[in-house]
PDB file of C-alpha atoms and ligand atoms in Angstrom:
ATOM      1  CA  MET A1192      92.431 109.165  64.182  1.00 52.00           C
ATOM      2  CA  ALA A1193      95.501 110.233  66.197  1.00 65.00           C
ATOM      3  CA  THR A1194      98.269 107.634  66.436  1.00 85.00           C
ATOM      4  CA  PHE A1195      99.582 106.540  69.771  1.00 90.00           C
ATOM      5  CA  LYS A1196     103.344 106.844  70.098  1.00 92.00           C
ATOM      6  CA  LEU A1197     105.151 104.572  72.512  1.00 91.00           C
ATOM      7  CA  LEU A1198     108.590 105.805  73.568  1.00 92.00           C
ATOM      8  CA  ASP A1199     111.541 103.507  73.050  1.00 90.00           C
ATOM      9  CA  ARG A1200     113.267 102.412  76.257  1.00 89.00           C
ATOM     10  CA  GLY A1201     116.045 104.987  76.043  1.00 91.00           C
ATOM     11  CA  ARG A1202     113.655 107.909  75.683  1.00 93.00           C
ATOM     12  CA  ALA A1203     111.302 106.527  78.319  1.00 92.00           C
ATOM     13  CA  LYS A1204     114.185 106.298  80.797  1.00 91.00           C
ATOM     14  CA  ARG A1205     115.273 109.834  79.900  1.00 94.00           C
ATOM     15  CA  ALA A1206     111.718 111.166  80.422  1.00 95.00           C
ATOM     16  CA  ILE A1207     111.532 109.494  83.837  1.00 94.00           C
ATOM     17  CA  ASP A1208     114.994 110.771  84.824  1.00 94.00           C
ATOM     18  CA  LEU A1209     113.982 114.331  83.943  1.00 96.00           C
ATOM     19  CA  LEU A1210     110.696 114.148  85.835  1.00 96.00           C
ATOM     20  CA  GLU A1211     112.376 112.539  88.858  1.00 94.00           C
ATOM     21  CA  LYS A1212     114.848 115.416  88.895  1.00 94.00           C
ATOM     22  CA  GLU A1213     112.121 118.027  88.538  1.00 95.00           C
ATOM     23  CA  TYR A1214     109.970 116.593  91.346  1.00 96.00           C
ATOM     24  CA  LYS A1215     112.649 115.105  93.572  1.00 91.00           C
ATOM     25  CA  ASP A1216     110.847 116.235  96.736  1.00 92.00           C
ATOM     26  CA  SER A1217     107.547 114.589  95.892  1.00 93.00           C
ATOM     27  CA  LYS A1218     106.267 112.130  98.451  1.00 90.00           C
ATOM     28  CA  TYR A1219     103.249 110.142  99.541  1.00 93.00           C
ATOM     29  CA  TYR A1220     100.248 112.354 100.070  1.00 92.00           C
ATOM     30  CA  LEU A1221      98.069 110.804 102.792  1.00 95.00           C
ATOM     31  CA  SER A1222      98.719 111.518 106.478  1.00 96.00           C
ATOM     32  CA  PHE A1223      99.443 108.556 108.761  1.00 97.00           C
ATOM     33  CA  LYS A1224     101.670 107.497 111.649  1.00 96.00           C
ATOM     34  CA  THR A1225     101.282 103.727 111.851  1.00 97.00           C
ATOM     35  CA  PRO A1226     100.768 100.907 109.323  1.00 98.00           C
ATOM     36  CA  ILE A1227      97.165 100.520 110.491  1.00 98.00           C
ATOM     37  CA  ASP A1228      96.554 104.268 109.954  1.00 98.00           C
ATOM     38  CA  LEU A1229      97.970 103.899 106.455  1.00 98.00           C
ATOM     39  CA  LEU A1230      95.835 100.872 105.625  1.00 98.00           C
ATOM     40  CA  VAL A1231      92.703 102.748 106.718  1.00 98.00           C
ATOM     41  CA  ALA A1232      93.663 105.999 104.929  1.00 98.00           C
ATOM     42  CA  ALA A1233      94.462 104.091 101.727  1.00 96.00           C
ATOM     43  CA  ILE A1234      91.090 102.296 101.775  1.00 97.00           C
ATOM     44  CA  LEU A1235      89.297 105.607 102.390  1.00 97.00           C
ATOM     45  CA  SER A1236      91.159 107.361  99.578  1.00 95.00           C
ATOM     46  CA  ALA A1237      89.751 105.235  96.738  1.00 91.00           C
ATOM     47  CA  GLN A1238      87.902 107.657  94.419  1.00 90.00           C
ATOM     48  CA  THR A1239      88.146 110.361  97.069  1.00 93.00           C
ATOM     49  CA  ARG A1240      90.322 113.484  96.919  1.00 92.00           C
ATOM     50  CA  ASP A1241      93.389 113.402  99.155  1.00 93.00           C
ATOM     51  CA  GLU A1242      92.313 116.611 100.895  1.00 95.00           C
ATOM     52  CA  VAL A1243      89.000 115.007 101.884  1.00 97.00           C
ATOM     53  CA  THR A1244      90.708 111.840 103.167  1.00 97.00           C
ATOM     54  CA  ASN A1245      93.246 113.907 105.110  1.00 97.00           C
ATOM     55  CA  SER A1246      90.453 116.000 106.627  1.00 97.00           C
ATOM     56  CA  VAL A1247      88.667 112.906 107.942  1.00 97.00           C
ATOM     57  CA  THR A1248      91.567 110.885 109.349  1.00 97.00           C
ATOM     58  CA  PRO A1249      92.791 113.041 112.298  1.00 97.00           C
ATOM     59  CA  GLU A1250      89.547 112.514 114.219  1.00 96.00           C
ATOM     60  CA  LEU A1251      89.374 108.878 113.147  1.00 97.00           C
ATOM     61  CA  PHE A1252      92.947 108.098 114.233  1.00 97.00           C
ATOM     62  CA  LYS A1253      92.256 109.642 117.633  1.00 96.00           C
ATOM     63  CA  ARG A1254      89.238 107.403 118.133  1.00 96.00           C
ATOM     64  CA  TYR A1255      90.666 104.150 116.658  1.00 97.00           C
ATOM     65  CA  LYS A1256      94.341 103.304 117.127  1.00 96.00           C
ATOM     66  CA  THR A1257      94.734  99.562 116.644  1.00 97.00           C
ATOM     67  CA  ALA A1258      93.419  96.852 114.337  1.00 98.00           C
ATOM     68  CA  GLY A1259      91.462  95.593 117.359  1.00 98.00           C
ATOM     69  CA  ASP A1260      89.770  98.975 117.773  1.00 98.00           C
ATOM     70  CA  TYR A1261      88.553  98.863 114.158  1.00 98.00           C
ATOM     71  CA  ALA A1262      87.668  95.164 114.333  1.00 97.00           C
ATOM     72  CA  ASN A1263      85.333  95.909 117.246  1.00 97.00           C
ATOM     73  CA  ALA A1264      83.960  99.183 115.835  1.00 96.00           C
ATOM     74  CA  ARG A1265      80.243  99.668 115.400  1.00 95.00           C
ATOM     75  CA  PRO A1266      79.648 100.108 111.638  1.00 95.00           C
ATOM     76  CA  GLU A1267      77.241 103.057 112.191  1.00 95.00           C
ATOM     77  CA  GLU A1268      79.738 104.905 114.369  1.00 95.00           C
ATOM     78  CA  LEU A1269      82.642 104.350 111.970  1.00 97.00           C
ATOM     79  CA  SER A1270      80.462 105.285 108.972  1.00 96.00           C
ATOM     80  CA  LYS A1271      79.480 108.532 110.667  1.00 96.00           C
ATOM     81  CA  LEU A1272      83.113 109.518 111.217  1.00 96.00           C
ATOM     82  CA  ILE A1273      84.011 108.868 107.562  1.00 97.00           C
ATOM     83  CA  SER A1274      80.801 110.123 105.986  1.00 96.00           C
ATOM     84  CA  ARG A1275      82.611 112.786 103.933  1.00 96.00           C
ATOM     85  CA  VAL A1276      84.387 110.169 101.785  1.00 96.00           C
ATOM     86  CA  THR A1277      82.740 108.401  98.858  1.00 95.00           C
ATOM     87  CA  PHE A1278      81.133 104.987  99.453  1.00 96.00           C
ATOM     88  CA  PHE A1279      81.675 105.426 103.185  1.00 96.00           C
ATOM     89  CA  GLY A1280      79.323 102.572 104.129  1.00 96.00           C
ATOM     90  CA  ASN A1281      81.201 100.005 102.020  1.00 96.00           C
ATOM     91  CA  LYS A1282      84.547 101.396 103.128  1.00 97.00           C
ATOM     92  CA  ALA A1283      83.540 101.097 106.791  1.00 97.00           C
ATOM     93  CA  LYS A1284      82.687  97.423 106.178  1.00 97.00           C
ATOM     94  CA  SER A1285      85.999  96.817 104.371  1.00 97.00           C
ATOM     95  CA  ILE A1286      87.984  98.422 107.193  1.00 98.00           C
ATOM     96  CA  ILE A1287      86.206  96.421 109.902  1.00 98.00           C
ATOM     97  CA  ASN A1288      86.516  93.132 107.993  1.00 98.00           C
ATOM     98  CA  ALA A1289      90.156  93.747 107.022  1.00 98.00           C
ATOM     99  CA  CYS A1290      91.000  94.497 110.649  1.00 98.00           C
ATOM    100  CA  ARG A1291      89.202  91.374 111.872  1.00 98.00           C
ATOM    101  CA  ILE A1292      91.449  89.302 109.592  1.00 98.00           C
ATOM    102  CA  ILE A1293      94.513  91.224 110.809  1.00 98.00           C
ATOM    103  CA  VAL A1294      93.585  90.504 114.430  1.00 98.00           C
ATOM    104  CA  GLU A1295      92.756  86.835 113.810  1.00 98.00           C
ATOM    105  CA  LYS A1296      95.586  85.904 111.435  1.00 97.00           C
ATOM    106  CA  TYR A1297      98.376  88.401 112.027  1.00 97.00           C
ATOM    107  CA  ASP A1298      98.188  89.171 115.736  1.00 97.00           C
ATOM    108  CA  GLY A1299      96.964  92.702 115.059  1.00 97.00           C
ATOM    109  CA  ARG A1300      99.829  93.683 112.729  1.00 98.00           C
ATOM    110  CA  VAL A1301      99.321  94.760 109.126  1.00 98.00           C
ATOM    111  CA  PRO A1302     100.998  91.993 107.089  1.00 98.00           C
ATOM    112  CA  LYS A1303     104.185  92.662 105.158  1.00 97.00           C
ATOM    113  CA  SER A1304     103.688  90.634 101.996  1.00 96.00           C
ATOM    114  CA  MET A1305     101.800  91.339  98.792  1.00 97.00           C
ATOM    115  CA  GLU A1306     100.030  87.992  98.932  1.00 97.00           C
ATOM    116  CA  GLU A1307      98.742  88.521 102.474  1.00 97.00           C
ATOM    117  CA  LEU A1308      97.739  92.135 101.870  1.00 98.00           C
ATOM    118  CA  LEU A1309      95.719  91.165  98.794  1.00 97.00           C
ATOM    119  CA  GLU A1310      93.555  88.910 100.971  1.00 96.00           C
ATOM    120  CA  LEU A1311      92.258  91.913 102.902  1.00 97.00           C
ATOM    121  CA  PRO A1312      88.916  93.467 101.851  1.00 96.00           C
ATOM    122  CA  GLY A1313      89.346  96.846 100.164  1.00 91.00           C
ATOM    123  CA  VAL A1314      93.004  96.173  99.294  1.00 96.00           C
ATOM    124  CA  GLY A1315      94.117  95.832  95.661  1.00 94.00           C
ATOM    125  CA  ARG A1316      97.645  95.920  94.209  1.00 95.00           C
ATOM    126  CA  LYS A1317      97.860  99.714  94.299  1.00 95.00           C
ATOM    127  CA  THR A1318      97.026  99.842  98.013  1.00 95.00           C
ATOM    128  CA  ALA A1319      99.228  96.839  98.805  1.00 97.00           C
ATOM    129  CA  ASN A1320     102.222  98.423  97.031  1.00 96.00           C
ATOM    130  CA  THR A1321     101.499 101.712  98.805  1.00 96.00           C
ATOM    131  CA  ILE A1322     101.484 100.026 102.226  1.00 97.00           C
ATOM    132  CA  LEU A1323     104.616  97.993 101.572  1.00 97.00           C
ATOM    133  CA  ILE A1324     106.546 101.054 100.380  1.00 96.00           C
ATOM    134  CA  ASN A1325     105.348 103.682 102.814  1.00 96.00           C
ATOM    135  CA  ALA A1326     104.805 101.664 105.989  1.00 96.00           C
ATOM    136  CA  TYR A1327     107.634  99.147 105.669  1.00 97.00           C
ATOM    137  CA  GLY A1328     110.078 100.435 103.048  1.00 95.00           C
ATOM    138  CA  ILE A1329     109.544  97.230 101.035  1.00 96.00           C
ATOM    139  CA  VAL A1330     109.598  97.981  97.324  1.00 96.00           C
ATOM    140  CA  GLU A1331     107.955  95.139  95.468  1.00 93.00           C
ATOM    141  CA  GLY A1332     106.146  97.049  92.728  1.00 95.00           C
ATOM    142  CA  ILE A1333     104.854 100.426  91.553  1.00 96.00           C
ATOM    143  CA  PRO A1334     101.490 101.715  92.881  1.00 95.00           C
ATOM    144  CA  VAL A1335      99.440 102.534  89.779  1.00 95.00           C
ATOM    145  CA  ASP A1336      96.889 105.254  90.513  1.00 93.00           C
ATOM    146  CA  THR A1337      94.809 107.383  88.160  1.00 93.00           C
ATOM    147  CA  TRP A1338      97.685 109.828  87.573  1.00 95.00           C
ATOM    148  CA  VAL A1339     100.050 107.015  86.635  1.00 96.00           C
ATOM    149  CA  ILE A1340      97.444 105.649  84.216  1.00 96.00           C
ATOM    150  CA  LYS A1341      96.806 109.030  82.590  1.00 96.00           C
ATOM    151  CA  LEU A1342     100.390 110.231  82.340  1.00 97.00           C
ATOM    152  CA  SER A1343     101.801 106.863  81.236  1.00 95.00           C
ATOM    153  CA  GLY A1344      99.526 107.098  78.219  1.00 95.00           C
ATOM    154  CA  ARG A1345     100.246 110.731  77.406  1.00 96.00           C
ATOM    155  CA  ILE A1346     103.995 110.359  77.737  1.00 96.00           C
ATOM    156  CA  GLY A1347     104.045 107.078  75.799  1.00 94.00           C
ATOM    157  CA  LEU A1348     105.336 104.925  78.660  1.00 93.00           C
ATOM    158  CA  SER A1349     102.522 102.377  78.245  1.00 92.00           C
ATOM    159  CA  ARG A1350      99.700 101.664  75.797  1.00 90.00           C
ATOM    160  CA  GLU A1351      97.750  99.724  78.403  1.00 91.00           C
ATOM    161  CA  SER A1352      94.742 100.922  80.386  1.00 90.00           C
ATOM    162  CA  ASP A1353      94.692  98.038  82.870  1.00 94.00           C
ATOM    163  CA  PRO A1354      96.630  99.064  86.032  1.00 94.00           C
ATOM    164  CA  ASP A1355      98.285  95.644  86.485  1.00 94.00           C
ATOM    165  CA  LYS A1356      99.565  95.656  82.887  1.00 94.00           C
ATOM    166  CA  ILE A1357     100.810  99.237  83.243  1.00 95.00           C
ATOM    167  CA  GLU A1358     102.656  98.205  86.401  1.00 95.00           C
ATOM    168  CA  ASP A1359     104.319  95.318  84.536  1.00 93.00           C
ATOM    169  CA  GLU A1360     105.361  97.578  81.661  1.00 90.00           C
ATOM    170  CA  LEU A1361     106.740 100.319  83.890  1.00 91.00           C
ATOM    171  CA  GLU A1362     108.655  97.827  86.001  1.00 90.00           C
ATOM    172  CA  ALA A1363     110.334  96.535  82.863  1.00 86.00           C
ATOM    173  CA  TYR A1364     112.205  99.775  82.265  1.00 81.00           C
ATOM    174  CA  VAL A1365     111.849 102.169  85.202  1.00 87.00           C
ATOM    175  CA  ASP A1366     115.060 101.925  87.222  1.00 87.00           C
ATOM    176  CA  ARG A1367     114.256 100.066  90.465  1.00 90.00           C
ATOM    177  CA  LYS A1368     115.593 102.944  92.526  1.00 89.00           C
ATOM    178  CA  TYR A1369     112.655 105.031  91.220  1.00 90.00           C
ATOM    179  CA  TRP A1370     109.899 102.493  91.941  1.00 93.00           C
ATOM    180  CA  LYS A1371     109.102 103.826  95.376  1.00 91.00           C
ATOM    181  CA  ASN A1372     108.634 107.379  94.177  1.00 92.00           C
ATOM    182  CA  ILE A1373     107.574 107.329  90.525  1.00 94.00           C
ATOM    183  CA  THR A1374     103.857 107.357  91.454  1.00 95.00           C
ATOM    184  CA  TYR A1375     104.269 110.550  93.485  1.00 95.00           C
ATOM    185  CA  VAL A1376     106.493 112.147  90.838  1.00 96.00           C
ATOM    186  CA  LEU A1377     103.864 111.575  88.131  1.00 96.00           C
ATOM    187  CA  LYS A1378     101.126 112.809  90.434  1.00 95.00           C
ATOM    188  CA  ALA A1379     103.094 115.993  91.241  1.00 96.00           C
ATOM    189  CA  HIS A1380     103.646 116.572  87.527  1.00 98.00           C
ATOM    190  CA  GLY A1381      99.955 115.961  86.808  1.00 97.00           C
ATOM    191  CA  LYS A1382      98.840 118.425  89.453  1.00 95.00           C
ATOM    192  CA  LYS A1383     101.290 121.141  88.449  1.00 96.00           C
ATOM    193  CA  ILE A1384     101.811 120.865  84.670  1.00 97.00           C
ATOM    194  CA  CYS A1385     100.279 117.836  82.961  1.00 97.00           C
ATOM    195  CA  GLN A1386      96.869 118.769  84.244  1.00 96.00           C
ATOM    196  CA  SER A1387      93.927 116.519  83.627  1.00 93.00           C
ATOM    197  CA  ARG A1388      91.804 118.707  81.344  1.00 92.00           C
ATOM    198  CA  VAL A1389      94.310 121.040  79.691  1.00 95.00           C
ATOM    199  CA  PRO A1390      98.008 120.263  80.237  1.00 96.00           C
ATOM    200  CA  ILE A1391     100.504 123.144  80.246  1.00 97.00           C
ATOM    201  CA  CYS A1392     102.826 121.579  77.661  1.00 97.00           C
ATOM    202  CA  SER A1393     104.613 124.920  77.064  1.00 95.00           C
ATOM    203  CA  GLN A1394     106.073 124.730  80.601  1.00 96.00           C
ATOM    204  CA  CYS A1395     106.832 121.021  80.663  1.00 97.00           C
ATOM    205  CA  PRO A1396     110.430 119.773  81.077  1.00 97.00           C
ATOM    206  CA  ILE A1397     109.746 117.076  78.454  1.00 97.00           C
ATOM    207  CA  GLY A1398     107.321 119.174  76.370  1.00 96.00           C
ATOM    208  CA  PRO A1399     107.618 120.381  72.761  1.00 94.00           C
ATOM    209  CA  GLY A1400     109.339 123.699  73.525  1.00 90.00           C
ATOM    210  CA  SER A1401     111.770 122.297  76.112  1.00 95.00           C
ATOM    211  CA  ARG A1402     115.427 121.267  75.729  1.00 95.00           C
ATOM    212  CA  ASN A1403     114.226 117.665  75.868  1.00 96.00           C
ATOM    213  CA  PRO A1404     111.100 117.448  73.676  1.00 96.00           C
ATOM    214  CA  ILE A1405     110.425 113.786  74.412  1.00 96.00           C
ATOM    215  CA  CYS A1406     106.691 113.622  75.140  1.00 97.00           C
ATOM    216  CA  PRO A1407     104.486 112.624  72.156  1.00 95.00           C
ATOM    217  CA  GLN A1408     101.437 114.111  73.980  1.00 95.00           C
ATOM    218  CA  ASN A1409      99.240 111.114  73.211  1.00 95.00           C
ATOM    219  CA  GLY A1410      95.557 112.035  73.421  1.00 89.00           C
ATOM    220  CA  VAL A1411      96.231 115.733  74.090  1.00 92.00           C
ATOM    221  CA  THR A1412      93.895 117.745  71.887  1.00 88.00           C
ATOM    222  CA  GLU A1413      94.283 121.085  73.619  1.00 83.00           C
ATOM    223  CA  SER A1414      97.221 122.420  75.614  1.00 85.00           C
ATOM    224  CA  ARG A1415      98.594 125.655  76.981  1.00 91.00           C
TER     225      ARG A1415
HETATM  226  S1  SF4 B 303     104.312 117.637  77.122  1.00 68.83           S
HETATM  227 FE1  SF4 B 303     102.237 118.010  77.798  1.00 68.83          FE
HETATM  228  S2  SF4 B 303     101.240 116.013  77.730  1.00 68.83           S
HETATM  229 FE2  SF4 B 303     103.447 115.646  77.716  1.00 68.83          FE
HETATM  230  S3  SF4 B 303     104.011 115.379  79.869  1.00 68.83           S
HETATM  231 FE3  SF4 B 303     104.313 117.506  79.371  1.00 68.83          FE
HETATM  232  S4  SF4 B 303     102.424 118.523  79.968  1.00 68.83           S
HETATM  233 FE4  SF4 B 303     101.998 116.322  79.820  1.00 68.83          FE
END
């Protein structure tokens, strides 16, 4: 059985520095203009490709602009507009119920604290961190998505599979200045080089043939 190698802190920091440098222009990937747009887009994006979410939201954001608009939406009408995303019926319910709470408790404004965001249906820590960072510039934690989970394991940044534990581990040694962007850096690297099925390790800035061969390639059985 292959052994899992966890990087020591120094090498983990070096790996992150190199990836941050390589993907310095990476940024959040869903389209939005307002905090309420972002909340809705983030709920829709769960287990749905970004391209699909971004293809649905322009029409949606034209029709519904405020938390009140969503709170008063007819579930069938909202479901129809988002029918290209997965679990659209449940997501429509989450959006309507989350927006009812926002109207009743927060005067129609998306709240600005982790605790309050986590009370909203359809919002977990990843979404809450995403909203705080991208809507308000508040960096409280690291959004852990599927790319962060996969690449953290491969690179040896975390042995955990639970997103909350991975977030704790990463926060222990990722420089705070990188917290707001590390998710998008790892995603950019995953899309371009550390691809899901067969990573292109030969072209990786922390791969075996590079000047900084840091990555232990945990779980990689085949690479290009
Ligand atoms: S060396 Fe391979 S497995 Fe490691 S980060 Fe690079 S592409 Fe991914």
